Coordinates of N, CA, C and O in Angstrom, one line a residue:
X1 N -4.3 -53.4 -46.3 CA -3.3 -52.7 -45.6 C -3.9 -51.8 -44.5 O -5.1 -51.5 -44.7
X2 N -3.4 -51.4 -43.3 CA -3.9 -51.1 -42.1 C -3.5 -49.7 -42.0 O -2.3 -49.5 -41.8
X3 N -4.2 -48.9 -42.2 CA -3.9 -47.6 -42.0 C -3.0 -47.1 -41.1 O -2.8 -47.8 -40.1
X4 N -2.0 -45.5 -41.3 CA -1.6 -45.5 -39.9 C -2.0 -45.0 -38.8 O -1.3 -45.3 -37.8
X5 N -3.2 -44.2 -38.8 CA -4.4 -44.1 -37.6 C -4.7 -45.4 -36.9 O -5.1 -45.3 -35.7
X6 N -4.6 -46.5 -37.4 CA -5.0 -47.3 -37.0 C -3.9 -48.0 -36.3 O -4.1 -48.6 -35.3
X7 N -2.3 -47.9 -37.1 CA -1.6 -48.3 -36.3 C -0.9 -47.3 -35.1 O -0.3 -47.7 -34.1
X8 N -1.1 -46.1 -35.4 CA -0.9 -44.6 -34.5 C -1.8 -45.6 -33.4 O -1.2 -46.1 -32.4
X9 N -3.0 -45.8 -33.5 CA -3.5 -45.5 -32.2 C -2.8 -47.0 -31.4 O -2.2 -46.9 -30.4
X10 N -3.0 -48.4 -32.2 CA -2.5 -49.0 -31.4 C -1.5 -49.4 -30.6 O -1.5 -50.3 -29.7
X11 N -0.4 -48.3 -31.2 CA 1.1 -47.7 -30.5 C 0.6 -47.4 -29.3 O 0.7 -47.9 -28.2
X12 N -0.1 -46.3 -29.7 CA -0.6 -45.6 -28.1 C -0.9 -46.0 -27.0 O -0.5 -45.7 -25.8
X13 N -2.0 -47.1 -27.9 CA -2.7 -47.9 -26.7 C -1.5 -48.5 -25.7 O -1.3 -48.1 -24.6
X14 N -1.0 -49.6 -26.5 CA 0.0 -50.6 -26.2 C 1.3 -49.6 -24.5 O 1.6 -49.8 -23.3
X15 N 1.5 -48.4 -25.8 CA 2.6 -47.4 -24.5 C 2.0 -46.9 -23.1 O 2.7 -47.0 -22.1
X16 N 0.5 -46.2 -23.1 CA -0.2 -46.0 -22.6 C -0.2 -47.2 -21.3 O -0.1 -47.0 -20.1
X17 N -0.4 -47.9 -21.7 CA -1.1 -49.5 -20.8 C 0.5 -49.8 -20.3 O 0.7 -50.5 -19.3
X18 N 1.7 -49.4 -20.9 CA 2.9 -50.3 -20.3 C 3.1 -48.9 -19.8 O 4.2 -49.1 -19.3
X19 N 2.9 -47.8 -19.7 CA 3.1 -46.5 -18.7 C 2.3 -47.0 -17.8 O 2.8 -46.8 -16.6
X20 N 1.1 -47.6 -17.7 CA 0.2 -48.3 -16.6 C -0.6 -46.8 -16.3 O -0.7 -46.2 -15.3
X21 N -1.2 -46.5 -17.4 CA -2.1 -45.1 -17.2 C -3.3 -45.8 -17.5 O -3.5 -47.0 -17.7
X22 N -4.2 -44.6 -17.3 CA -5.8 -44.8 -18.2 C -5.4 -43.7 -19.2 O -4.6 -42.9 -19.3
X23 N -6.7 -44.3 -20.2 CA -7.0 -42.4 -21.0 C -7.1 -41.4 -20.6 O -7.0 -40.3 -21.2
X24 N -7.7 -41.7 -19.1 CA -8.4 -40.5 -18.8 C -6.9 -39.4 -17.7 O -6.9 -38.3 -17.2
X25 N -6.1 -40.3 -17.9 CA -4.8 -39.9 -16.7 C -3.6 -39.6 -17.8 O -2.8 -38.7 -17.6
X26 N -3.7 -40.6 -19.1 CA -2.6 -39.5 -20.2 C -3.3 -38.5 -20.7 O -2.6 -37.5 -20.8
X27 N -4.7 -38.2 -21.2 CA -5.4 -37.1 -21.8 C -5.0 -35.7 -20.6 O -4.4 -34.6 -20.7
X28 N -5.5 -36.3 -19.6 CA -4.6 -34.7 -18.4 C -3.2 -34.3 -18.4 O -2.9 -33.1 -18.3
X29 N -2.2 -35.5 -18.6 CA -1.0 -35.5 -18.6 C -0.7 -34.5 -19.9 O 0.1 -33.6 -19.9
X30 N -1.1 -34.8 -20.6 CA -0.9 -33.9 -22.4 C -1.8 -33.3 -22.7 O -2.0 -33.2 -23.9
X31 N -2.7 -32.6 -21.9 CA -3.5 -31.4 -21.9 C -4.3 -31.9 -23.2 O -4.0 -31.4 -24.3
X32 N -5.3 -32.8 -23.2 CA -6.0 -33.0 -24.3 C -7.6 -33.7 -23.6 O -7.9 -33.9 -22.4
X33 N -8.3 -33.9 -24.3 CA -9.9 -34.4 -23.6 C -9.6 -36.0 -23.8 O -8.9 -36.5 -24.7
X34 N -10.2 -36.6 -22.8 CA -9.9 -38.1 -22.8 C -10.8 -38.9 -24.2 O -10.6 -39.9 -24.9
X35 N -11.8 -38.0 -24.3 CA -12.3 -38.6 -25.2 C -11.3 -38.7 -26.9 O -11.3 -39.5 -27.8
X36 N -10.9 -37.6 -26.8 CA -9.9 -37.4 -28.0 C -8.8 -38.5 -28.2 O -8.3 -38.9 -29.2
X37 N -8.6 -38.9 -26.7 CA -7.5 -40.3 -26.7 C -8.1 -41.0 -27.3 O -7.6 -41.2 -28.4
X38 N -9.1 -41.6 -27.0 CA -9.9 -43.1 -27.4 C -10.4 -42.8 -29.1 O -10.5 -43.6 -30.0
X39 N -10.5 -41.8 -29.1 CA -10.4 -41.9 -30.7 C -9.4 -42.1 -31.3 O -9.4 -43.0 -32.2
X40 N -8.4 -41.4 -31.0 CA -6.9 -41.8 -31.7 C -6.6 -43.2 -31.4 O -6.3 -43.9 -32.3
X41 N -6.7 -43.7 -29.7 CA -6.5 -45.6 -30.0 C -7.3 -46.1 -31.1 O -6.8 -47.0 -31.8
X42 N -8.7 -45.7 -31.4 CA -9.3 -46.8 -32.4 C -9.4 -46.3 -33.5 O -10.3 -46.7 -34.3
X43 N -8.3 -45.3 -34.0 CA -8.2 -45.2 -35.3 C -9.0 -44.4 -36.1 O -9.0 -44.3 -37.4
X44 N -9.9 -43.5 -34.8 CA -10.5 -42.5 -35.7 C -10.1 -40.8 -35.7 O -10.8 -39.9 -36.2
X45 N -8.9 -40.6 -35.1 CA -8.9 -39.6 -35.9 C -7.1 -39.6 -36.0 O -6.4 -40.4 -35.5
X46 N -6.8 -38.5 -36.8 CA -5.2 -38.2 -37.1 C -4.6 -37.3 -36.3 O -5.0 -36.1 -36.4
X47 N -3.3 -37.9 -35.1 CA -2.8 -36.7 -34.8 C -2.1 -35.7 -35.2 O -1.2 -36.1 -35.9
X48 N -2.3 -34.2 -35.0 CA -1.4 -33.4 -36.2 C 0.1 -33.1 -34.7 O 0.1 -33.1 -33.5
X49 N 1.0 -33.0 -35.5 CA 2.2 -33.1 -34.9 C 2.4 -32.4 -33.3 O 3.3 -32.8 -32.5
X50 N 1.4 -31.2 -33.0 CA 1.4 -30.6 -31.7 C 0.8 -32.0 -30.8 O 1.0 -31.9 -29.6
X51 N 0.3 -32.9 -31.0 CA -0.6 -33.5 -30.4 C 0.4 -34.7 -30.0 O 0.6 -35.2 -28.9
X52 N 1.1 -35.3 -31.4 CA 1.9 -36.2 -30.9 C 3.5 -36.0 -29.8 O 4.2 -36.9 -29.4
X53 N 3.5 -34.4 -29.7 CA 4.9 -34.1 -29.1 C 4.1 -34.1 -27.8 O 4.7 -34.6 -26.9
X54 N 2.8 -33.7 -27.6 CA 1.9 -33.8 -26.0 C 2.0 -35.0 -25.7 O 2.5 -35.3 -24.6
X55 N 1.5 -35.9 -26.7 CA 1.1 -37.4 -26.0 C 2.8 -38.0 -25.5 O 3.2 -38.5 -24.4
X56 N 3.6 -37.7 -26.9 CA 4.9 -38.6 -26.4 C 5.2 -37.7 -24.9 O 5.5 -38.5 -24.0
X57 N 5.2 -36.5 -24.4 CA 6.1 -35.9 -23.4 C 5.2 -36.7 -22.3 O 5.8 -37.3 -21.4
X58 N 3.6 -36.8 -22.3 CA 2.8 -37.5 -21.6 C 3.1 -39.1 -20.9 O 2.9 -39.5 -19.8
X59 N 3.8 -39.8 -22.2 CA 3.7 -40.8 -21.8 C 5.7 -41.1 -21.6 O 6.2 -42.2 -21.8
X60 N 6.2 -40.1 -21.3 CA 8.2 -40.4 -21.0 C 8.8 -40.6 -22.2 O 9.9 -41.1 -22.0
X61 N 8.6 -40.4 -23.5 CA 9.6 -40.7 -24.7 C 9.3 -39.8 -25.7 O 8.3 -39.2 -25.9
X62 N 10.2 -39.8 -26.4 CA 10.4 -38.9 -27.7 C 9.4 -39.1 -28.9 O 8.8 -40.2 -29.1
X63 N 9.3 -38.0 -29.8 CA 8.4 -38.3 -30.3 C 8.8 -39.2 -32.1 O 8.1 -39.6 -33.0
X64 N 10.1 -39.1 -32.0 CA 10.6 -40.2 -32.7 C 10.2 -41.2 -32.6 O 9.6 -41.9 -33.4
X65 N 10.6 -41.6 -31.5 CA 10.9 -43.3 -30.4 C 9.0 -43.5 -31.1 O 8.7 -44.4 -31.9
X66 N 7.9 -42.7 -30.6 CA 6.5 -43.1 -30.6 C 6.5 -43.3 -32.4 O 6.1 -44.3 -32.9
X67 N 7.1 -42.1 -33.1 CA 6.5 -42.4 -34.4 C 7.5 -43.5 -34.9 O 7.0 -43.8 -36.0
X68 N 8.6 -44.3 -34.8 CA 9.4 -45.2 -35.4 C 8.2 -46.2 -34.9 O 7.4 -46.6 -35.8
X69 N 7.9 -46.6 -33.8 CA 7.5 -47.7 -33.3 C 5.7 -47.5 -34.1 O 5.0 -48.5 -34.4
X70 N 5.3 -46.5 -34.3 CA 4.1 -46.5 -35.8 C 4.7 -47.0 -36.7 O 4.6 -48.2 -37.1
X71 N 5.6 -46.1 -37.3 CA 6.4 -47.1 -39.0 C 6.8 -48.1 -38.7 O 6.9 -48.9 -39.6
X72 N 7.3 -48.6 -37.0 CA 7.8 -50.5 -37.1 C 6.6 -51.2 -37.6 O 6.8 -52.1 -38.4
X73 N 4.9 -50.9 -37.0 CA 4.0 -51.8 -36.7 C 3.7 -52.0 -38.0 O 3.6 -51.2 -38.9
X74 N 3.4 -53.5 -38.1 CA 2.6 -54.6 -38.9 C 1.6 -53.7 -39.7 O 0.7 -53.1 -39.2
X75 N 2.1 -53.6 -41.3 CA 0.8 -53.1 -42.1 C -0.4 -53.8 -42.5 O -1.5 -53.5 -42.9
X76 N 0.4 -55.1 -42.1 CA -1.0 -56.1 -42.3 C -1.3 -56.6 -41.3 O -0.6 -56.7 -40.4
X77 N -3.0 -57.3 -41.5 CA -3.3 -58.0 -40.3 C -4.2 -59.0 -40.8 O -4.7 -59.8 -40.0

């Protein structure tokens, strides 16, 4: 079973790239270090809830809409 860090980040990634950003252009957008993004895409670290209401206002959507679309993703792989 696939962690949800691991599916957190792949959300991200996936929203991030169809906002047509870089990391280094949503990490400014949500006041966070770019490097901090790329960890969350690859599943190494856990966002705590201030971080996911930054990224979702960063990337245009709620932060429901971002965490439904974590609990939609595939537990397996």
């Amino acid at each position: 079973m696939r962690s949800i860090q691991i599916r957190f980040g792949e959300v991200l990634r996936k929203r991030r790239e169809a906002a047509g950003l870089s990391q280094e252009s949503l990490a400014a957008n949500a006041g966070l270090h770019r490097n901090y993004v790329g960890l969350l895409e690859r599943g190494k670290r856990v966002p705590s809830i201030l971080v996911v209401e930054k990224l979702s206002t960063a990337l245009g959507t709620t932060m429901s809409s971002l965490l439904r679309s974590v609990e939609n993703a595939p537990r397996e792989k």
